Each structure stands twice: as structure tokens, then as C-alpha cells.
Amino acid sequence: MKVVITVNICANDNLANSSQGILRQIVYDKDSIESSVSNKNIIVLKSPPKYIIIELTGRNPGSYQDLQPNHVPIYPVKRPCVCTIWKCDGTKIQRRFQCFQLPITPAFTFTDYKCQGRTLQKAIVDLASSNTSNGLYVMLS
């Protein structure tokens, strides 16, 4: 599956926000498998994987021991988050928490600004969804 890295991990290895790659392996603890799921084709984890291995496309990272060229490990990261809820009376409730997740997202679609500066061999562009002429320019440039 094609993926995009969503945070700057290591600029020296080209592991930066918007770097693309192909998910090659998911490494997880055997203890983290949810035993109540009986389908052999689906694995449900109780916690995030230990790490994943992606093959970077169009980038040359440093070499990692025991990994093929252009293959890099990506570990889950902990990030602070804020959830804001506005009540009917105009007051707000804020809750702070931390997310512990892999810093990737599927690379099947991009917003107009995320595709800016990319060289794409083929693209399907939804011009009707653009609210501004700036968005149209970005998608077509």
C-alpha cells in the first residue's frame, strides 16, 4: 500500500513530511493480537505496532542494518492533541490528550495544497470541488 509520512522524522534520511513510500512490513508484538477475532485474514491489534518498514520512493535514505536499500523503519510517535467542543451557550470545553500512532496516511488521494509541487505521472482532478481560483491553480500547476 502506498503511504505518505505526515511528520518530519529525520531530514538527513529524507524522512520528512509528505515523503512517499510503499508499506512493506508491519512488525508487532505477538501479545498485542486480539484473540477474540476468529478471521484468519484479519489481525486486530490491542496496541499500535512496534514499527513498520516502508520502501521510500524517489528518495535515498541512509542504510539500515538488516534492511534492503531504500527500506526504513518508522516507529509510532506520541503527539499532543486538543479536542474543543462548543456548547450551545457559547462556552467551550477543551480536553487535552496524547495520540500514539504511526505518522503515516494512505497515499491514494491528496488535497489541492498537498499536491502542490509534486510530479505526478497521472492524476484525476476534481475541479468542481475547488472553492477558489487559487485552489484550481494549485491543482493544475
PDB file of N, CA and C in Angstrom, residues 32-128:
ATOM      1  N   SER A  32       0.143  -8.521  21.430  1.00  0.00           N
ATOM      2  CA  SER A  32      -0.803  -7.447  21.129  1.00  0.00           C
ATOM      3  C   SER A  32      -1.937  -7.886  20.205  1.00  0.00           C
ATOM      4  N   ILE A  33      -1.942  -9.146  19.780  1.00  0.00           N
ATOM      5  CA  ILE A  33      -3.004  -9.642  18.901  1.00  0.00           C
ATOM      6  C   ILE A  33      -4.263  -9.907  19.718  1.00  0.00           C
ATOM      7  N   GLU A  34      -5.380  -9.372  19.253  1.00  0.00           N
ATOM      8  CA  GLU A  34      -6.679  -9.594  19.896  1.00  0.00           C
ATOM      9  C   GLU A  34      -7.123 -11.017  19.576  1.00  0.00           C
ATOM     10  N   SER A  35      -7.254 -11.839  20.599  1.00  0.00           N
ATOM     11  CA  SER A  35      -7.544 -13.264  20.391  1.00  0.00           C
ATOM     12  C   SER A  35      -9.006 -13.539  20.064  1.00  0.00           C
ATOM     13  N   SER A  36      -9.904 -12.595  20.325  1.00  0.00           N
ATOM     14  CA  SER A  36     -11.325 -12.859  20.101  1.00  0.00           C
ATOM     15  C   SER A  36     -11.716 -12.809  18.624  1.00  0.00           C
ATOM     16  N   VAL A  37     -10.836 -12.317  17.766  1.00  0.00           N
ATOM     17  CA  VAL A  37     -11.141 -12.257  16.336  1.00  0.00           C
ATOM     18  C   VAL A  37     -10.783 -13.602  15.715  1.00  0.00           C
ATOM     19  N   SER A  38     -11.753 -14.215  15.033  1.00  0.00           N
ATOM     20  CA  SER A  38     -11.538 -15.565  14.521  1.00  0.00           C
ATOM     21  C   SER A  38     -11.172 -15.607  13.041  1.00  0.00           C
ATOM     22  N   ASN A  39     -11.298 -14.499  12.318  1.00  0.00           N
ATOM     23  CA  ASN A  39     -10.992 -14.489  10.894  1.00  0.00           C
ATOM     24  C   ASN A  39      -9.482 -14.579  10.698  1.00  0.00           C
ATOM     25  N   LYS A  40      -9.021 -15.547   9.923  1.00  0.00           N
ATOM     26  CA  LYS A  40      -7.583 -15.760   9.731  1.00  0.00           C
ATOM     27  C   LYS A  40      -6.940 -14.707   8.828  1.00  0.00           C
ATOM     28  N   ASN A  41      -7.743 -13.995   8.040  1.00  0.00           N
ATOM     29  CA  ASN A  41      -7.199 -12.992   7.130  1.00  0.00           C
ATOM     30  C   ASN A  41      -7.099 -11.601   7.754  1.00  0.00           C
ATOM     31  N   ILE A  42      -7.631 -11.434   8.960  1.00  0.00           N
ATOM     32  CA  ILE A  42      -7.629 -10.138   9.626  1.00  0.00           C
ATOM     33  C   ILE A  42      -6.940 -10.265  10.972  1.00  0.00           C
ATOM     34  N   ILE A  43      -6.029  -9.338  11.253  1.00  0.00           N
ATOM     35  CA  ILE A  43      -5.370  -9.296  12.555  1.00  0.00           C
ATOM     36  C   ILE A  43      -5.784  -7.998  13.232  1.00  0.00           C
ATOM     37  N   VAL A  44      -6.364  -8.094  14.414  1.00  0.00           N
ATOM     38  CA  VAL A  44      -6.744  -6.918  15.193  1.00  0.00           C
ATOM     39  C   VAL A  44      -5.747  -6.785  16.330  1.00  0.00           C
ATOM     40  N   LEU A  45      -5.133  -5.611  16.442  1.00  0.00           N
ATOM     41  CA  LEU A  45      -4.130  -5.377  17.477  1.00  0.00           C
ATOM     42  C   LEU A  45      -4.729  -4.586  18.632  1.00  0.00           C
ATOM     43  N   LYS A  46      -4.292  -4.903  19.849  1.00  0.00           N
ATOM     44  CA  LYS A  46      -4.714  -4.168  21.042  1.00  0.00           C
ATOM     45  C   LYS A  46      -3.937  -2.865  21.191  1.00  0.00           C
ATOM     46  N   SER A  47      -2.784  -2.780  20.574  1.00  0.00           N
ATOM     47  CA  SER A  47      -1.932  -1.594  20.666  1.00  0.00           C
ATOM     48  C   SER A  47      -1.258  -1.376  19.309  1.00  0.00           C
ATOM     49  N   PRO A  48      -0.692  -0.178  19.089  1.00  0.00           N
ATOM     50  CA  PRO A  48      -0.030   0.069  17.797  1.00  0.00           C
ATOM     51  C   PRO A  48       1.119  -0.908  17.559  1.00  0.00           C
ATOM     52  N   PRO A  49       1.477  -1.120  16.304  1.00  0.00           N
ATOM     53  CA  PRO A  49       2.628  -1.980  16.000  1.00  0.00           C
ATOM     54  C   PRO A  49       3.905  -1.419  16.612  1.00  0.00           C
ATOM     55  N   LYS A  50       4.917  -2.284  16.788  1.00  0.00           N
ATOM     56  CA  LYS A  50       6.221  -1.810  17.278  1.00  0.00           C
ATOM     57  C   LYS A  50       6.811  -0.836  16.274  1.00  0.00           C
ATOM     58  N   TYR A  51       6.752  -1.198  14.996  1.00  0.00           N
ATOM     59  CA  TYR A  51       7.195  -0.321  13.916  1.00  0.00           C
ATOM     60  C   TYR A  51       6.731  -0.906  12.596  1.00  0.00           C
ATOM     61  N   ILE A  52       6.891  -0.119  11.547  1.00  0.00           N
ATOM     62  CA  ILE A  52       6.602  -0.597  10.198  1.00  0.00           C
ATOM     63  C   ILE A  52       7.842  -0.364   9.349  1.00  0.00           C
ATOM     64  N   ILE A  53       7.912  -1.056   8.246  1.00  0.00           N
ATOM     65  CA  ILE A  53       9.007  -0.851   7.300  1.00  0.00           C
ATOM     66  C   ILE A  53       8.390  -0.358   6.002  1.00  0.00           C
ATOM     67  N   ILE A  54       8.881   0.798   5.542  1.00  0.00           N
ATOM     68  CA  ILE A  54       8.418   1.307   4.260  1.00  0.00           C
ATOM     69  C   ILE A  54       9.600   1.436   3.306  1.00  0.00           C
ATOM     70  N   GLU A  55       9.296   1.280   2.037  1.00  0.00           N
ATOM     71  CA  GLU A  55      10.287   1.496   0.983  1.00  0.00           C
ATOM     72  C   GLU A  55      10.044   2.894   0.435  1.00  0.00           C
ATOM     73  N   LEU A  56      11.005   3.791   0.636  1.00  0.00           N
ATOM     74  CA  LEU A  56      10.859   5.157   0.143  1.00  0.00           C
ATOM     75  C   LEU A  56      10.954   5.174  -1.372  1.00  0.00           C
ATOM     76  N   THR A  57      10.102   5.952  -2.004  1.00  0.00           N
ATOM     77  CA  THR A  57      10.132   6.086  -3.455  1.00  0.00           C
ATOM     78  C   THR A  57      10.682   7.464  -3.799  1.00  0.00           C
ATOM     79  N   GLY A  58      11.671   7.484  -4.674  1.00  0.00           N
ATOM     80  CA  GLY A  58      12.256   8.739  -5.119  1.00  0.00           C
ATOM     81  C   GLY A  58      13.177   9.389  -4.108  1.00  0.00           C
ATOM     82  N   ARG A  59      13.546   8.697  -3.065  1.00  0.00           N
ATOM     83  CA  ARG A  59      14.432   9.244  -2.029  1.00  0.00           C
ATOM     84  C   ARG A  59      15.514   8.221  -1.734  1.00  0.00           C
ATOM     85  N   ASN A  60      16.652   8.680  -1.250  1.00  0.00           N
ATOM     86  CA  ASN A  60      17.748   7.790  -0.889  1.00  0.00           C
ATOM     87  C   ASN A  60      18.102   7.970   0.581  1.00  0.00           C
ATOM     88  N   PRO A  61      17.496   7.183   1.446  1.00  0.00           N
ATOM     89  CA  PRO A  61      17.827   7.289   2.865  1.00  0.00           C
ATOM     90  C   PRO A  61      19.161   6.609   3.156  1.00  0.00           C
ATOM     91  N   GLY A  62      19.645   6.779   4.365  1.00  0.00           N
ATOM     92  CA  GLY A  62      20.841   6.047   4.781  1.00  0.00           C
ATOM     93  C   GLY A  62      20.538   4.567   4.854  1.00  0.00           C
ATOM     94  N   SER A  63      21.554   3.761   5.005  1.00  0.00           N
ATOM     95  CA  SER A  63      21.331   2.313   5.069  1.00  0.00           C
ATOM     96  C   SER A  63      21.035   1.911   6.509  1.00  0.00           C
ATOM     97  N   TYR A  64      20.146   0.963   6.643  1.00  0.00           N
ATOM     98  CA  TYR A  64      19.770   0.425   7.945  1.00  0.00           C
ATOM     99  C   TYR A  64      20.178  -1.037   7.985  1.00  0.00           C
ATOM    100  N   GLN A  65      20.778  -1.426   9.082  1.00  0.00           N
ATOM    101  CA  GLN A  65      21.262  -2.801   9.226  1.00  0.00           C
ATOM    102  C   GLN A  65      20.106  -3.782   9.062  1.00  0.00           C
ATOM    103  N   ASP A  66      20.325  -4.813   8.302  1.00  0.00           N
ATOM    104  CA  ASP A  66      19.372  -5.899   8.047  1.00  0.00           C
ATOM    105  C   ASP A  66      18.162  -5.478   7.211  1.00  0.00           C
ATOM    106  N   LEU A  67      18.186  -4.297   6.594  1.00  0.00           N
ATOM    107  CA  LEU A  67      17.091  -3.879   5.724  1.00  0.00           C
ATOM    108  C   LEU A  67      17.609  -3.672   4.305  1.00  0.00           C
ATOM    109  N   GLN A  68      16.730  -3.908   3.343  1.00  0.00           N
ATOM    110  CA  GLN A  68      17.076  -3.708   1.939  1.00  0.00           C
ATOM    111  C   GLN A  68      17.294  -2.221   1.656  1.00  0.00           C
ATOM    112  N   PRO A  69      17.976  -1.888   0.554  1.00  0.00           N
ATOM    113  CA  PRO A  69      18.163  -0.475   0.202  1.00  0.00           C
ATOM    114  C   PRO A  69      16.820   0.252   0.073  1.00  0.00           C
ATOM    115  N   ASN A  70      16.784   1.497   0.483  1.00  0.00           N
ATOM    116  CA  ASN A  70      15.594   2.360   0.459  1.00  0.00           C
ATOM    117  C   ASN A  70      14.502   1.927   1.428  1.00  0.00           C
ATOM    118  N   HIS A  71      14.747   0.927   2.256  1.00  0.00           N
ATOM    119  CA  HIS A  71      13.782   0.491   3.259  1.00  0.00           C
ATOM    120  C   HIS A  71      14.155   1.112   4.604  1.00  0.00           C
ATOM    121  N   VAL A  72      13.152   1.691   5.274  1.00  0.00           N
ATOM    122  CA  VAL A  72      13.399   2.357   6.555  1.00  0.00           C
ATOM    123  C   VAL A  72      12.330   1.955   7.570  1.00  0.00           C
ATOM    124  N   PRO A  73      12.712   1.890   8.854  1.00  0.00           N
ATOM    125  CA  PRO A  73      11.713   1.630   9.890  1.00  0.00           C
ATOM    126  C   PRO A  73      11.049   2.944  10.310  1.00  0.00           C
ATOM    127  N   ILE A  74       9.762   2.889  10.563  1.00  0.00           N
ATOM    128  CA  ILE A  74       9.012   4.041  11.068  1.00  0.00           C
ATOM    129  C   ILE A  74       8.342   3.591  12.366  1.00  0.00           C
ATOM    130  N   TYR A  75       8.589   4.334  13.436  1.00  0.00           N
ATOM    131  CA  TYR A  75       8.056   3.991  14.756  1.00  0.00           C
ATOM    132  C   TYR A  75       6.864   4.883  15.090  1.00  0.00           C
ATOM    133  N   PRO A  76       5.940   4.390  15.916  1.00  0.00           N
ATOM    134  CA  PRO A  76       4.834   5.251  16.359  1.00  0.00           C
ATOM    135  C   PRO A  76       5.374   6.459  17.126  1.00  0.00           C
ATOM    136  N   VAL A  77       4.671   7.569  17.022  1.00  0.00           N
ATOM    137  CA  VAL A  77       5.054   8.786  17.735  1.00  0.00           C
ATOM    138  C   VAL A  77       3.906   9.222  18.638  1.00  0.00           C
ATOM    139  N   LYS A  78       4.277   9.883  19.726  1.00  0.00           N
ATOM    140  CA  LYS A  78       3.299  10.420  20.666  1.00  0.00           C
ATOM    141  C   LYS A  78       3.184  11.912  20.405  1.00  0.00           C
ATOM    142  N   ARG A  79       1.958  12.379  20.163  1.00  0.00           N
ATOM    143  CA  ARG A  79       1.737  13.789  19.852  1.00  0.00           C
ATOM    144  C   ARG A  79       0.605  14.339  20.700  1.00  0.00           C
ATOM    145  N   PRO A  80       0.758  15.575  21.176  1.00  0.00           N
ATOM    146  CA  PRO A  80      -0.327  16.186  21.954  1.00  0.00           C
ATOM    147  C   PRO A  80      -1.485  16.586  21.039  1.00  0.00           C
ATOM    148  N   CYS A  81      -2.698  16.424  21.533  1.00  0.00           N
ATOM    149  CA  CYS A  81      -3.900  16.783  20.784  1.00  0.00           C
ATOM    150  C   CYS A  81      -4.839  17.564  21.696  1.00  0.00           C
ATOM    151  N   VAL A  82      -5.683  18.375  21.090  1.00  0.00           N
ATOM    152  CA  VAL A  82      -6.685  19.139  21.825  1.00  0.00           C
ATOM    153  C   VAL A  82      -8.022  18.942  21.130  1.00  0.00           C
ATOM    154  N   CYS A  83      -9.042  18.615  21.906  1.00  0.00           N
ATOM    155  CA  CYS A  83     -10.401  18.490  21.386  1.00  0.00           C
ATOM    156  C   CYS A  83     -11.212  19.646  21.973  1.00  0.00           C
ATOM    157  N   THR A  84     -11.800  20.470  21.110  1.00  0.00           N
ATOM    158  CA  THR A  84     -12.596  21.612  21.551  1.00  0.00           C
ATOM    159  C   THR A  84     -14.047  21.374  21.179  1.00  0.00           C
ATOM    160  N   ILE A  85     -14.923  21.503  22.166  1.00  0.00           N
ATOM    161  CA  ILE A  85     -16.364  21.350  21.952  1.00  0.00           C
ATOM    162  C   ILE A  85     -17.034  22.651  22.377  1.00  0.00           C
ATOM    163  N   TRP A  86     -17.812  23.220  21.477  1.00  0.00           N
ATOM    164  CA  TRP A  86     -18.544  24.444  21.782  1.00  0.00           C
ATOM    165  C   TRP A  86     -19.950  24.075  22.238  1.00  0.00           C
ATOM    166  N   LYS A  87     -20.317  24.569  23.405  1.00  0.00           N
ATOM    167  CA  LYS A  87     -21.653  24.323  23.950  1.00  0.00           C
ATOM    168  C   LYS A  87     -22.635  25.330  23.367  1.00  0.00           C
ATOM    169  N   CYS A  88     -23.927  25.057  23.515  1.00  0.00           N
ATOM    170  CA  CYS A  88     -24.969  25.926  22.965  1.00  0.00           C
ATOM    171  C   CYS A  88     -24.920  27.336  23.543  1.00  0.00           C
ATOM    172  N   ASP A  89     -24.463  27.473  24.784  1.00  0.00           N
ATOM    173  CA  ASP A  89     -24.415  28.800  25.409  1.00  0.00           C
ATOM    174  C   ASP A  89     -23.170  29.597  25.020  1.00  0.00           C
ATOM    175  N   GLY A  90     -22.347  29.068  24.117  1.00  0.00           N
ATOM    176  CA  GLY A  90     -21.176  29.785  23.638  1.00  0.00           C
ATOM    177  C   GLY A  90     -19.894  29.480  24.382  1.00  0.00           C
ATOM    178  N   THR A  91     -19.975  28.744  25.467  1.00  0.00           N
ATOM    179  CA  THR A  91     -18.757  28.372  26.193  1.00  0.00           C
ATOM    180  C   THR A  91     -18.132  27.156  25.527  1.00  0.00           C
ATOM    181  N   LYS A  92     -16.857  26.987  25.795  1.00  0.00           N
ATOM    182  CA  LYS A  92     -16.183  25.849  25.175  1.00  0.00           C
ATOM    183  C   LYS A  92     -15.573  24.946  26.237  1.00  0.00           C
ATOM    184  N   ILE A  93     -15.494  23.686  25.871  1.00  0.00           N
ATOM    185  CA  ILE A  93     -14.845  22.676  26.704  1.00  0.00           C
ATOM    186  C   ILE A  93     -13.644  22.181  25.910  1.00  0.00           C
ATOM    187  N   GLN A  94     -12.483  22.188  26.543  1.00  0.00           N
ATOM    188  CA  GLN A  94     -11.283  21.677  25.881  1.00  0.00           C
ATOM    189  C   GLN A  94     -10.720  20.514  26.678  1.00  0.00           C
ATOM    190  N   ARG A  95     -10.370  19.480  25.981  1.00  0.00           N
ATOM    191  CA  ARG A  95      -9.732  18.320  26.591  1.00  0.00           C
ATOM    192  C   ARG A  95      -8.421  18.077  25.863  1.00  0.00           C
ATOM    193  N   ARG A  96      -7.373  17.901  26.628  1.00  0.00           N
ATOM    194  CA  ARG A  96      -6.046  17.629  26.067  1.00  0.00           C
ATOM    195  C   ARG A  96      -5.728  16.154  26.284  1.00  0.00           C
ATOM    196  N   PHE A  97      -5.151  15.551  25.277  1.00  0.00           N
ATOM    197  CA  PHE A  97      -4.772  14.145  25.359  1.00  0.00           C
ATOM    198  C   PHE A  97      -3.594  13.913  24.426  1.00  0.00           C
ATOM    199  N   GLN A  98      -3.059  12.714  24.447  1.00  0.00           N
ATOM    200  CA  GLN A  98      -1.946  12.372  23.568  1.00  0.00           C
ATOM    201  C   GLN A  98      -2.344  11.210  22.674  1.00  0.00           C
ATOM    202  N   CYS A  99      -1.987  11.328  21.410  1.00  0.00           N
ATOM    203  CA  CYS A  99      -2.188  10.245  20.447  1.00  0.00           C
ATOM    204  C   CYS A  99      -0.869   9.504  20.281  1.00  0.00           C
ATOM    205  N   PHE A 100      -0.940   8.200  20.244  1.00  0.00           N
ATOM    206  CA  PHE A 100       0.233   7.366  19.995  1.00  0.00           C
ATOM    207  C   PHE A 100      -0.079   6.559  18.750  1.00  0.00           C
ATOM    208  N   GLN A 101       0.471   6.988  17.612  1.00  0.00           N
ATOM    209  CA  GLN A 101       0.127   6.345  16.350  1.00  0.00           C
ATOM    210  C   GLN A 101       1.273   6.457  15.361  1.00  0.00           C
ATOM    211  N   LEU A 102       1.168   5.678  14.297  1.00  0.00           N
ATOM    212  CA  LEU A 102       2.166   5.737  13.228  1.00  0.00           C
ATOM    213  C   LEU A 102       1.970   7.028  12.436  1.00  0.00           C
ATOM    214  N   PRO A 103       3.052   7.732  12.116  1.00  0.00           N
ATOM    215  CA  PRO A 103       2.929   9.010  11.406  1.00  0.00           C
ATOM    216  C   PRO A 103       2.818   8.833   9.893  1.00  0.00           C
ATOM    217  N   ILE A 104       1.816   8.062   9.468  1.00  0.00           N
ATOM    218  CA  ILE A 104       1.597   7.830   8.038  1.00  0.00           C
ATOM    219  C   ILE A 104       0.111   7.942   7.739  1.00  0.00           C
ATOM    220  N   THR A 105      -0.191   8.094   6.474  1.00  0.00           N
ATOM    221  CA  THR A 105      -1.566   8.063   5.996  1.00  0.00           C
ATOM    222  C   THR A 105      -1.554   7.422   4.604  1.00  0.00           C
ATOM    223  N   PRO A 106      -2.649   6.785   4.179  1.00  0.00           N
ATOM    224  CA  PRO A 106      -2.669   6.223   2.826  1.00  0.00           C
ATOM    225  C   PRO A 106      -2.444   7.317   1.782  1.00  0.00           C
ATOM    226  N   ALA A 107      -1.762   6.976   0.703  1.00  0.00           N
ATOM    227  CA  ALA A 107      -1.392   7.966  -0.318  1.00  0.00           C
ATOM    228  C   ALA A 107      -2.231   7.831  -1.579  1.00  0.00           C
ATOM    229  N   PHE A 108      -3.505   7.564  -1.425  1.00  0.00           N
ATOM    230  CA  PHE A 108      -4.351   7.407  -2.601  1.00  0.00           C
ATOM    231  C   PHE A 108      -4.908   8.739  -3.087  1.00  0.00           C
ATOM    232  N   THR A 109      -5.108   9.686  -2.161  1.00  0.00           N
ATOM    233  CA  THR A 109      -5.645  10.991  -2.539  1.00  0.00           C
ATOM    234  C   THR A 109      -4.857  12.099  -1.851  1.00  0.00           C
ATOM    235  N   PHE A 110      -4.881  13.273  -2.458  1.00  0.00           N
ATOM    236  CA  PHE A 110      -4.230  14.451  -1.889  1.00  0.00           C
ATOM    237  C   PHE A 110      -5.192  15.630  -1.976  1.00  0.00           C
ATOM    238  N   THR A 111      -5.117  16.520  -0.999  1.00  0.00           N
ATOM    239  CA  THR A 111      -5.855  17.771  -1.114  1.00  0.00           C
ATOM    240  C   THR A 111      -5.140  18.651  -2.127  1.00  0.00           C
ATOM    241  N   ASP A 112      -5.806  19.739  -2.519  1.00  0.00           N
ATOM    242  CA  ASP A 112      -5.191  20.600  -3.534  1.00  0.00           C
ATOM    243  C   ASP A 112      -3.837  21.133  -3.082  1.00  0.00           C
ATOM    244  N   TYR A 113      -3.702  21.513  -1.832  1.00  0.00           N
ATOM    245  CA  TYR A 113      -2.425  22.069  -1.386  1.00  0.00           C
ATOM    246  C   TYR A 113      -1.372  21.000  -1.107  1.00  0.00           C
ATOM    247  N   LYS A 114      -1.777  19.786  -0.760  1.00  0.00           N
ATOM    248  CA  LYS A 114      -0.798  18.712  -0.555  1.00  0.00           C
ATOM    249  C   LYS A 114      -0.185  18.255  -1.877  1.00  0.00           C
ATOM    250  N   CYS A 115      -0.898  18.428  -2.982  1.00  0.00           N
ATOM    251  CA  CYS A 115      -0.342  18.001  -4.269  1.00  0.00           C
ATOM    252  C   CYS A 115       0.567  19.063  -4.879  1.00  0.00           C
ATOM    253  N   GLN A 116       0.606  20.243  -4.281  1.00  0.00           N
ATOM    254  CA  GLN A 116       1.434  21.326  -4.820  1.00  0.00           C
ATOM    255  C   GLN A 116       2.907  20.932  -4.821  1.00  0.00           C
ATOM    256  N   GLY A 117       3.554  21.107  -5.961  1.00  0.00           N
ATOM    257  CA  GLY A 117       4.972  20.808  -6.082  1.00  0.00           C
ATOM    258  C   GLY A 117       5.293  19.355  -6.374  1.00  0.00           C
ATOM    259  N   ARG A 118       4.304  18.492  -6.433  1.00  0.00           N
ATOM    260  CA  ARG A 118       4.545  17.082  -6.728  1.00  0.00           C
ATOM    261  C   ARG A 118       4.580  16.862  -8.238  1.00  0.00           C
ATOM    262  N   THR A 119       5.377  15.907  -8.639  1.00  0.00           N
ATOM    263  CA  THR A 119       5.380  15.469 -10.026  1.00  0.00           C
ATOM    264  C   THR A 119       4.608  14.163 -10.074  1.00  0.00           C
ATOM    265  N   LEU A 120       3.440  14.205 -10.670  1.00  0.00           N
ATOM    266  CA  LEU A 120       2.581  13.027 -10.753  1.00  0.00           C
ATOM    267  C   LEU A 120       2.517  12.562 -12.201  1.00  0.00           C
ATOM    268  N   GLN A 121       2.681  11.249 -12.410  1.00  0.00           N
ATOM    269  CA  GLN A 121       2.599  10.694 -13.759  1.00  0.00           C
ATOM    270  C   GLN A 121       1.173  10.798 -14.299  1.00  0.00           C
ATOM    271  N   LYS A 122       0.190  10.516 -13.434  1.00  0.00           N
ATOM    272  CA  LYS A 122      -1.217  10.590 -13.808  1.00  0.00           C
ATOM    273  C   LYS A 122      -1.977  11.157 -12.618  1.00  0.00           C
ATOM    274  N   ALA A 123      -3.047  11.874 -12.908  1.00  0.00           N
ATOM    275  CA  ALA A 123      -3.862  12.428 -11.827  1.00  0.00           C
ATOM    276  C   ALA A 123      -5.293  12.609 -12.302  1.00  0.00           C
ATOM    277  N   ILE A 124      -6.210  12.379 -11.404  1.00  0.00           N
ATOM    278  CA  ILE A 124      -7.614  12.710 -11.631  1.00  0.00           C
ATOM    279  C   ILE A 124      -7.892  13.908 -10.734  1.00  0.00           C
ATOM    280  N   VAL A 125      -8.322  15.006 -11.339  1.00  0.00           N
ATOM    281  CA  VAL A 125      -8.515  16.251 -10.604  1.00  0.00           C
ATOM    282  C   VAL A 125      -9.996  16.592 -10.584  1.00  0.00           C
ATOM    283  N   ASP A 126     -10.541  16.818  -9.391  1.00  0.00           N
ATOM    284  CA  ASP A 126     -11.940  17.202  -9.235  1.00  0.00           C
ATOM    285  C   ASP A 126     -12.016  18.723  -9.197  1.00  0.00           C
ATOM    286  N   LEU A 127     -12.194  19.336 -10.363  1.00  0.00           N
ATOM    287  CA  LEU A 127     -12.223  20.793 -10.450  1.00  0.00           C
ATOM    288  C   LEU A 127     -13.475  21.384  -9.809  1.00  0.00           C
ATOM    289  N   ALA A 128     -14.557  20.634  -9.783  1.00  0.00           N
ATOM    290  CA  ALA A 128     -15.802  21.148  -9.213  1.00  0.00           C
ATOM    291  C   ALA A 128     -15.708  21.328  -7.702  1.00  0.00           C
TER     292      ALA A 128
END
